[in-house]
PDB file of C-alpha atoms in Angstrom:
ATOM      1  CA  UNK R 622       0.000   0.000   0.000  1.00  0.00           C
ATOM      2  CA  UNK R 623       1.211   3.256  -0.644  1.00  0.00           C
ATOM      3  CA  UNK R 624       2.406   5.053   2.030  1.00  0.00           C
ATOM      4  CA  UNK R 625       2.715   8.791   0.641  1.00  0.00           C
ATOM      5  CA  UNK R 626      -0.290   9.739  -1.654  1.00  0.00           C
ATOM      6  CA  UNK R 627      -0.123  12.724  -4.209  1.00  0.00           C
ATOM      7  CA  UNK R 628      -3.583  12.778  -5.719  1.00  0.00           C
ATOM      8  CA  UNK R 629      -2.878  15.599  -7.995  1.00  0.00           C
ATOM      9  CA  UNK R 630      -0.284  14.586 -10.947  1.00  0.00           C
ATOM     10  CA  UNK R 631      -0.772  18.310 -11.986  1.00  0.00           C
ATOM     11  CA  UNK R 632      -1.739  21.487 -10.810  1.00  0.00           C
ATOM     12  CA  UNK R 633      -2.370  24.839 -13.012  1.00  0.00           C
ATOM     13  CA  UNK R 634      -2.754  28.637 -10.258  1.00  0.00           C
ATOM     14  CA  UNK R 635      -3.011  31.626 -11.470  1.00  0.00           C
ATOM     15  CA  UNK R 636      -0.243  34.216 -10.189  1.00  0.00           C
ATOM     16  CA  UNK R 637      -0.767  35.692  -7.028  1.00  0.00           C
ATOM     17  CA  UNK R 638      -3.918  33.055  -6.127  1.00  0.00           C
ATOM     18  CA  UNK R 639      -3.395  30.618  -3.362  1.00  0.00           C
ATOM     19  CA  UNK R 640      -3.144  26.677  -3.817  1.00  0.00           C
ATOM     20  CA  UNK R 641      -3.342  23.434  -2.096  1.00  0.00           C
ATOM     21  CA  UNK R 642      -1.456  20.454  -2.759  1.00  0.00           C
ATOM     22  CA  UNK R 643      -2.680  17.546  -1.251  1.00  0.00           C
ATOM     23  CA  UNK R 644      -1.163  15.329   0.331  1.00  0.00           C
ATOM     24  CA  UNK R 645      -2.409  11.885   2.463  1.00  0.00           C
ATOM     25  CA  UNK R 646       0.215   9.386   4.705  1.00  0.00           C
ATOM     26  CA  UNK R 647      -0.194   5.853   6.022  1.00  0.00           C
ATOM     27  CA  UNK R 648       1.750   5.146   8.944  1.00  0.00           C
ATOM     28  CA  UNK R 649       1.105   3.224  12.470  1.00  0.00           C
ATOM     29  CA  UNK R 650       3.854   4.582  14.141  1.00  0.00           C
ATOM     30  CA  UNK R 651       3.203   7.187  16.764  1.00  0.00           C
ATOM     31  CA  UNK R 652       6.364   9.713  15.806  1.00  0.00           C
ATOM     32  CA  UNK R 653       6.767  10.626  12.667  1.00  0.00           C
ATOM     33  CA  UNK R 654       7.245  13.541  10.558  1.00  0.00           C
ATOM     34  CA  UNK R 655       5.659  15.284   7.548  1.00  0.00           C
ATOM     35  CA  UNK R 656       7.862  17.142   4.729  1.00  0.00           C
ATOM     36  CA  UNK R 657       7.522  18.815   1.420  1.00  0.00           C
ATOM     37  CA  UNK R 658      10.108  19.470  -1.133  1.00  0.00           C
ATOM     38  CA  UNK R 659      10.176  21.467  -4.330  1.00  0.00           C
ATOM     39  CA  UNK R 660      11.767  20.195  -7.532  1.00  0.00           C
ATOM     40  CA  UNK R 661      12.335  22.560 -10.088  1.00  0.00           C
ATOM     41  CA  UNK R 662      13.549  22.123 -13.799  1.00  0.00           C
ATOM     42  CA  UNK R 663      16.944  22.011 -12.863  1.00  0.00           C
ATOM     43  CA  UNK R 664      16.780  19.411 -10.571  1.00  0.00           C
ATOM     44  CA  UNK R 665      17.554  19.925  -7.034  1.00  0.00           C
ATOM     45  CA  UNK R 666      15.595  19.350  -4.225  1.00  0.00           C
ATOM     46  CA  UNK R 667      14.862  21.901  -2.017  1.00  0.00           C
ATOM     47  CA  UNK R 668      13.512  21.923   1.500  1.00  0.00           C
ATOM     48  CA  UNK R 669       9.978  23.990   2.186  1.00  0.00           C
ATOM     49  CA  UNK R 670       8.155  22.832   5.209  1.00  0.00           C
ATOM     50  CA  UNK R 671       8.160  20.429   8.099  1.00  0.00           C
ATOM     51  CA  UNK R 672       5.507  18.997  10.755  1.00  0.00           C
ATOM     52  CA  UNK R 673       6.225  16.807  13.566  1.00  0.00           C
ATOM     53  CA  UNK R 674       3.322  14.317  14.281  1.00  0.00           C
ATOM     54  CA  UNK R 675       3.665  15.893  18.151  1.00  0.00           C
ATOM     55  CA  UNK R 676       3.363  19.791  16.830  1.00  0.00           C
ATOM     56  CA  UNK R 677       0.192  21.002  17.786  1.00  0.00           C
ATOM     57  CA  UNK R 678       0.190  24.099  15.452  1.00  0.00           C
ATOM     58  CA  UNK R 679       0.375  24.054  11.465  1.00  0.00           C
ATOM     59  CA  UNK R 680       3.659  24.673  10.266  1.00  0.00           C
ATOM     60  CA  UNK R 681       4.512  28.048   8.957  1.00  0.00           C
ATOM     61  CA  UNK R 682       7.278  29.208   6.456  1.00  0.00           C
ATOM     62  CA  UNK R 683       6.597  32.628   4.573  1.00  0.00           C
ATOM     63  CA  UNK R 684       4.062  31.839   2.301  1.00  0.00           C
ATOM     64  CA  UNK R 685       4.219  27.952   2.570  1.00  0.00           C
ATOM     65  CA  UNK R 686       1.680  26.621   5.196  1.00  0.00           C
ATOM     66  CA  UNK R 687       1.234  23.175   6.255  1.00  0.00           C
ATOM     67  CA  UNK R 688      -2.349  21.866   6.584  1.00  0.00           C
ATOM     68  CA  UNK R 689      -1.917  18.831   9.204  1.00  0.00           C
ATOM     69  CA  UNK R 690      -5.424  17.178   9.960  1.00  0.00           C
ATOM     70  CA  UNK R 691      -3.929  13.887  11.866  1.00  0.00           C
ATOM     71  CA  UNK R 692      -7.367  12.264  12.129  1.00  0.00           C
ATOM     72  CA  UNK R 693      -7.561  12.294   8.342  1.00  0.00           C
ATOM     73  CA  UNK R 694      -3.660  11.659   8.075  1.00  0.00           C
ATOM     74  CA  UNK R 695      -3.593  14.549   5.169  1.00  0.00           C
ATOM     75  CA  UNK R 696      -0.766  17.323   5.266  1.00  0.00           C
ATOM     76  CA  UNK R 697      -1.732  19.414   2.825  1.00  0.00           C
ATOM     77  CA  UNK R 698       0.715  22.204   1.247  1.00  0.00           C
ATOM     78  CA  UNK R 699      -0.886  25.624   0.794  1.00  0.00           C
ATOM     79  CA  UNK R 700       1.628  28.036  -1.531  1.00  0.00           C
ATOM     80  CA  UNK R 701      -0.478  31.594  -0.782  1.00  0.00           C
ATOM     81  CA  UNK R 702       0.429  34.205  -3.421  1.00  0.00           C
ATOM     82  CA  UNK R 703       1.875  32.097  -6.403  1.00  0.00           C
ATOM     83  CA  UNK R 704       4.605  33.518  -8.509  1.00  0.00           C
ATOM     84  CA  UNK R 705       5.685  32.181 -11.319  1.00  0.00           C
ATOM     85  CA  UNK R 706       8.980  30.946 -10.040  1.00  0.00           C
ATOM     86  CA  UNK R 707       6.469  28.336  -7.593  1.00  0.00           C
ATOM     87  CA  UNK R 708       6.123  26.469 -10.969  1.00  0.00           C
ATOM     88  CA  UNK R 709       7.866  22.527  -9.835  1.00  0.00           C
ATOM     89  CA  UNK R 710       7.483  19.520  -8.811  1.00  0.00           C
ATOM     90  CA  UNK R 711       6.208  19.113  -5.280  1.00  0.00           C
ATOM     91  CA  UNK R 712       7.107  16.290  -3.163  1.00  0.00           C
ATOM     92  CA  UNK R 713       5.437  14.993   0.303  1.00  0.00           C
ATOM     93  CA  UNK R 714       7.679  12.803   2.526  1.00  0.00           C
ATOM     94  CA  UNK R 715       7.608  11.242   5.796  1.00  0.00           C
ATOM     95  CA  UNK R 716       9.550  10.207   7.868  1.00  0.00           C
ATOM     96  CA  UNK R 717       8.725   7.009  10.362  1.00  0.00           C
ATOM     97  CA  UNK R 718      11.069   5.038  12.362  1.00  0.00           C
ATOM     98  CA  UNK R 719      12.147   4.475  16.192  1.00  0.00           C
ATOM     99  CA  UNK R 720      15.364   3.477  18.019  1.00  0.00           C
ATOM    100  CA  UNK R 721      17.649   5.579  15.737  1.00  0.00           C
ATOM    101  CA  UNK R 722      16.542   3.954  12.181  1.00  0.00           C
ATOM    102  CA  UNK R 723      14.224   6.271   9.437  1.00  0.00           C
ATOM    103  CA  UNK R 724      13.100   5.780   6.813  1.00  0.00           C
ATOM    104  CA  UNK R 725      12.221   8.751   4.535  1.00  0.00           C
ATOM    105  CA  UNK R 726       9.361   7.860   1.860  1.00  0.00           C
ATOM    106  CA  UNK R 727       8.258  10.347  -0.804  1.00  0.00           C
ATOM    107  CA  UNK R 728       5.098  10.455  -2.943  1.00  0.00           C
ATOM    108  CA  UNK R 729       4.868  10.505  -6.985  1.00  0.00           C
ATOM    109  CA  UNK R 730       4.450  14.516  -6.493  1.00  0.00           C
ATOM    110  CA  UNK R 731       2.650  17.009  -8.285  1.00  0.00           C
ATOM    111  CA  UNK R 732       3.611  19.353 -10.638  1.00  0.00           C
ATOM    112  CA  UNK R 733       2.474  22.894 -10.080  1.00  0.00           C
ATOM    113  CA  UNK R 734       2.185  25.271 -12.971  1.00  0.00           C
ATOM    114  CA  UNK R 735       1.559  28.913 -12.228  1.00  0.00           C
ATOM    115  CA  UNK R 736       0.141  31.155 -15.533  1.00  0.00           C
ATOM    116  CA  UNK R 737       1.091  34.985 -15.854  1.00  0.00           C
TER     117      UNK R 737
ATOM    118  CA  UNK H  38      25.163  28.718   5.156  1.00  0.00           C
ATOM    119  CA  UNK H  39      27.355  25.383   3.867  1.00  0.00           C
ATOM    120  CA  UNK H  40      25.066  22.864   1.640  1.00  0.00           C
ATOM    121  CA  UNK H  41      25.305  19.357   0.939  1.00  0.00           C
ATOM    122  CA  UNK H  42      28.034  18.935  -2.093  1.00  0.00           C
ATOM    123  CA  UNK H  43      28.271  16.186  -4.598  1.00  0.00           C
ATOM    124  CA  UNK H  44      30.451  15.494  -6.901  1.00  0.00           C
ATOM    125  CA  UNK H  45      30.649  15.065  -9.830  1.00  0.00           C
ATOM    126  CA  UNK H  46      27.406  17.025 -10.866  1.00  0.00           C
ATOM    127  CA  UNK H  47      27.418  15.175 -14.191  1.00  0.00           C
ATOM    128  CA  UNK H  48      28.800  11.705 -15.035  1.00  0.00           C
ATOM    129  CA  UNK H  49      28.515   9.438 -18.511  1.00  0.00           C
ATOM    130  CA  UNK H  50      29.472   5.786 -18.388  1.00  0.00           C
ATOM    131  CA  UNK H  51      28.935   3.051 -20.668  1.00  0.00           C
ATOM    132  CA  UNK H  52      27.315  -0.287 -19.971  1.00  0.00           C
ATOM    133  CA  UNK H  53      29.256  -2.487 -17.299  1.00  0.00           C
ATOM    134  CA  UNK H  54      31.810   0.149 -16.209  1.00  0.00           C
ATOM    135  CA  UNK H  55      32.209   1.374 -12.439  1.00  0.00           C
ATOM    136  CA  UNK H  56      31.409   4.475 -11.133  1.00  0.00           C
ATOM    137  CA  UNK H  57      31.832   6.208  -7.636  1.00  0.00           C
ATOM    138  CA  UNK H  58      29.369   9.113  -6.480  1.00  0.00           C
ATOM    139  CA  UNK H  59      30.207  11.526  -3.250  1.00  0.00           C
ATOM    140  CA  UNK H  60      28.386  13.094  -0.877  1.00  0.00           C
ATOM    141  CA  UNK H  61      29.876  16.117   1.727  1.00  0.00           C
ATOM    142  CA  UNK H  62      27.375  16.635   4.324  1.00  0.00           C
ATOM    143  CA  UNK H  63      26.511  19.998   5.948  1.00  0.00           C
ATOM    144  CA  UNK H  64      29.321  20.166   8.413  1.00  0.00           C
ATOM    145  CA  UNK H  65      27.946  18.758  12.189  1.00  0.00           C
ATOM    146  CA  UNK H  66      25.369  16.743  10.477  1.00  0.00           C
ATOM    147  CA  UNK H  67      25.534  12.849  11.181  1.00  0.00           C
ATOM    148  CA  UNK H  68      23.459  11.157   8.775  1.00  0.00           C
ATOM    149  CA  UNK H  69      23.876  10.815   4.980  1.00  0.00           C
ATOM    150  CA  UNK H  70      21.371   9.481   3.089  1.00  0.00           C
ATOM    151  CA  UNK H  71      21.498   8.339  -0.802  1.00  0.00           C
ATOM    152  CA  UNK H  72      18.170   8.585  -3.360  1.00  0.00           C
ATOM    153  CA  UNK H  73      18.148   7.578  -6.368  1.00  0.00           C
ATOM    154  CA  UNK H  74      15.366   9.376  -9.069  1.00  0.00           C
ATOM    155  CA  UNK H  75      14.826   8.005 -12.041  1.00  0.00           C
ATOM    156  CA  UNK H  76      13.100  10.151 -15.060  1.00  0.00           C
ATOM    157  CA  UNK H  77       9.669  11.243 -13.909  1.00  0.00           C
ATOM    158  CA  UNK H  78       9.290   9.253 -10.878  1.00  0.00           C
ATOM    159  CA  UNK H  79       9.877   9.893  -6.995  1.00  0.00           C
ATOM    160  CA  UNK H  80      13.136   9.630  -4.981  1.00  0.00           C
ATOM    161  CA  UNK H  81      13.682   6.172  -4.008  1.00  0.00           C
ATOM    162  CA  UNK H  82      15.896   5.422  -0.592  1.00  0.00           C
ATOM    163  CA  UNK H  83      18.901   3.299  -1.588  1.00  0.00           C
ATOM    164  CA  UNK H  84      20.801   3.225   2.056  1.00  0.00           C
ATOM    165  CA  UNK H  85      21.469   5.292   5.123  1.00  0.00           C
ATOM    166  CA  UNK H  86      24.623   5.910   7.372  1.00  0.00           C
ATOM    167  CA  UNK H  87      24.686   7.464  10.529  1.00  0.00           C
ATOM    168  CA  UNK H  88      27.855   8.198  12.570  1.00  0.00           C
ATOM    169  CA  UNK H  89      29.672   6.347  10.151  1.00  0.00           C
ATOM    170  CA  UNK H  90      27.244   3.455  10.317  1.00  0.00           C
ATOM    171  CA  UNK H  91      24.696   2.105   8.103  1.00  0.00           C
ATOM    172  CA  UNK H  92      21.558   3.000   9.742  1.00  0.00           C
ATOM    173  CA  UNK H  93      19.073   1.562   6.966  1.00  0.00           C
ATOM    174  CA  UNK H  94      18.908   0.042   3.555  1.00  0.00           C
ATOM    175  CA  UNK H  95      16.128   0.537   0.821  1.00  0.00           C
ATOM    176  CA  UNK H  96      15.908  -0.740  -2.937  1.00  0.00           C
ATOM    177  CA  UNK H  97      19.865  -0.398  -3.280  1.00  0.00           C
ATOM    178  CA  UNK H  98      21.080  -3.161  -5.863  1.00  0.00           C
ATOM    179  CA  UNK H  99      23.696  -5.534  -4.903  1.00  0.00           C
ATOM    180  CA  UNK H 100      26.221  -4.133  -7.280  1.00  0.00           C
ATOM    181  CA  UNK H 101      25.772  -0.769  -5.748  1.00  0.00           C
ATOM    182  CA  UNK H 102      27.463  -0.351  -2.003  1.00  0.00           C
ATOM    183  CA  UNK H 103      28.505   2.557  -0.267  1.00  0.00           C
ATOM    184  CA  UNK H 104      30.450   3.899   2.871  1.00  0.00           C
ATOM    185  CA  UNK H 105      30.923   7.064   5.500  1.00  0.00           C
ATOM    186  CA  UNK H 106      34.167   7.924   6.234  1.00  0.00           C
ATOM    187  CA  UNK H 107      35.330   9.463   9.269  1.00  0.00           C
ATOM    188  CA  UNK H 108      35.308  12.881   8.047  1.00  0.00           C
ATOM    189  CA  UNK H 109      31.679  12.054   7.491  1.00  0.00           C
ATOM    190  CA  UNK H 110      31.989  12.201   3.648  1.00  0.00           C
ATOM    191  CA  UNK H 111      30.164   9.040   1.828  1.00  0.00           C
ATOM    192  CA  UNK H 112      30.603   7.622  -1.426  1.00  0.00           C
ATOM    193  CA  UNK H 113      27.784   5.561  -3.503  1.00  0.00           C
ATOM    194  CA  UNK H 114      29.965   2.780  -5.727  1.00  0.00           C
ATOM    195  CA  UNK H 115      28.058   1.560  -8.333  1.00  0.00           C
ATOM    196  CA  UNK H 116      29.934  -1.764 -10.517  1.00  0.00           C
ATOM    197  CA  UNK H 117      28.662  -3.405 -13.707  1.00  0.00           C
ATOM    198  CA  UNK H 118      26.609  -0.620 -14.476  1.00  0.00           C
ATOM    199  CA  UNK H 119      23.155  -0.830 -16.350  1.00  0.00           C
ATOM    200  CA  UNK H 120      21.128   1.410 -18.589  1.00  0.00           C
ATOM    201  CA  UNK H 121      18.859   1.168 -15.744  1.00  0.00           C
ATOM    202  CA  UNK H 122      21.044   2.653 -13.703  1.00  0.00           C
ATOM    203  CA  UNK H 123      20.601   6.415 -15.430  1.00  0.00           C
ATOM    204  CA  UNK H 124      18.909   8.609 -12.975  1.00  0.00           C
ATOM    205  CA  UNK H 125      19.546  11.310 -10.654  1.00  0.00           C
ATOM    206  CA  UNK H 126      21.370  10.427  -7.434  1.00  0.00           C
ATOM    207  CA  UNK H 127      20.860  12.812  -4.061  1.00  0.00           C
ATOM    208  CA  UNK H 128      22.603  12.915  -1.228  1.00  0.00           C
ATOM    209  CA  UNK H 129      21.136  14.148   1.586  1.00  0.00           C
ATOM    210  CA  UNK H 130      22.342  14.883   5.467  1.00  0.00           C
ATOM    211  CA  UNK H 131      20.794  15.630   8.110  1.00  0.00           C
ATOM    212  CA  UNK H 132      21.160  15.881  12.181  1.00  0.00           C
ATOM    213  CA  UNK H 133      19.830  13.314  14.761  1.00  0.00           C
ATOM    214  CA  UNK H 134      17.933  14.649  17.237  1.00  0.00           C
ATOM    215  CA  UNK H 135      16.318  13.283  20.004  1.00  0.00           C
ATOM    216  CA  UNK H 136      13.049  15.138  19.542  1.00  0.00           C
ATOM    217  CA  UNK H 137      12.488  13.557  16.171  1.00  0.00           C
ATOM    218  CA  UNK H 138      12.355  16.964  14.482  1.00  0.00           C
ATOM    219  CA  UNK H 139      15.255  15.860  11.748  1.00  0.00           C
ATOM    220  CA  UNK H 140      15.090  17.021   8.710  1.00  0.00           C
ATOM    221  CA  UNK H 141      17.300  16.518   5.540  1.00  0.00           C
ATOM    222  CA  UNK H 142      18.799  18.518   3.305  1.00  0.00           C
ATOM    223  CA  UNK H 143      19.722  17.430  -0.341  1.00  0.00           C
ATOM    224  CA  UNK H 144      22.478  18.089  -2.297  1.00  0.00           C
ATOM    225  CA  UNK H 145      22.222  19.323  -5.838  1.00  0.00           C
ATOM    226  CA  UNK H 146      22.471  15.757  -6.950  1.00  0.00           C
ATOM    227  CA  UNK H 147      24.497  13.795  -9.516  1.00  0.00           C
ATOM    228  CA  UNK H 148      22.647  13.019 -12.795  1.00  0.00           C
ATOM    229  CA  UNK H 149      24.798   9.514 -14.170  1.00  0.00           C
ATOM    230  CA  UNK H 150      24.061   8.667 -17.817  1.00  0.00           C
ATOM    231  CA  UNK H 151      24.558   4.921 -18.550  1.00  0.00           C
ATOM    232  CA  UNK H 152      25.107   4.356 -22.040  1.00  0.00           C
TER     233      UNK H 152
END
């Protein structure tokens, strides 16, 4: 079973508009925690957001905000104020794992396109 | 503030050569952990080292096999190499904390073209 699910393979936003990109995990662990990534064109990966599966508030970082329902297991990513350089590939991940040992898994992602 | 380096950032081999990737981690962190991405699809966990140890292993192929050094540095070697093998390989580090708050950073990655 999937572990990470990316419902959206792609996403058009017009500039400036908000978006969600959703996001749902499977895990039975107790600690885990909840990343996205962005992957432009070029390549590289780049760190946006964390959650901890203990953090009572949604994660904050500029204008990337973390959704985090844990009942529903969904950690949605909400970009507010697109600009066209938001236009990647997003990636969810979590990490799960005790006693020293994680494992990081990643979903298919979603591509995000933002139009002028 | 220091990244995660790899080298080299570009690499061509042909079917059934060798090739060695490496990592540099963010200075202080103590975890290194290699992806591999193939074209279109998701970063898939090969192996993990922490403190010099391996912590974890994913999908890594026998022929692959990698180390941490003492100076934290890691290198992915990859033998006998496939066209299957073309992808983008990350590196990533992070720092272990008791809190579970860890989070990795990648490197810019190595894209390896196996002709």
């Amino acid at each position: 079973a999937q572990k990470i699910t990316q419902t959206q393979p792609g996403m058009f936003v017009q500039e400036k508009e908000a978006v969600t990109l959703d996001c749902t995990y499977d895990t039975s662990d107790p600690s885990y925690g909840l990343f996205w990534y962005k992957q432009p064109s070029s390549g590289e990966m780049i760190f946006l957001i964390y959650q901890g599966s203990y953090d009572q508030q949604n994660a904050t970082e500029g204008r990337y905000s973390l959704n985090f329902q844990k009942a529903r297991k969904s950690a949605n990513l909400v970009i507010s104020a697109s600009q066209l350089g938001d236009s990647a590939m997003y990636f969810c991940a979590m990490r799960e794992g005790l006693g020293g040992t994680y494992k990081y898994i990643f979903g298919t992602g979603t591509r995000l396109k933002v139009l002028a | 503030a220091a990244g995660v380096i790899q080298s080299p950032r570009h690499l061509i081999k042909e079917k059934r050569e060798t090739a060695t990737l490496k990592c540099y981690p963010i200075p202080r962190h103590d975890t290194v952990y290699w992806y591999q991405q193939g074209p279109g699809q998701d970063p898939q966990f090969l192996i993990s080292f922490y403190e010099k140890m391996q912590s974890d292993k994913g999908s890594i192929p026998d022929r692959f096999s990698a180390q941490q050094f003492s100076d934290y540095h890691s290198e992915l070697n990859m033998s006998s190499l496939e066209l299957g093998d073309s992808a983008l390989y990350f590196c990533a580090s992070s720092l272990r904390t008791s809190g579970g708050a860890e989070t990795q950073y990648f490197g810019p990655g190595t894209r390896l073209l196996v002709l």
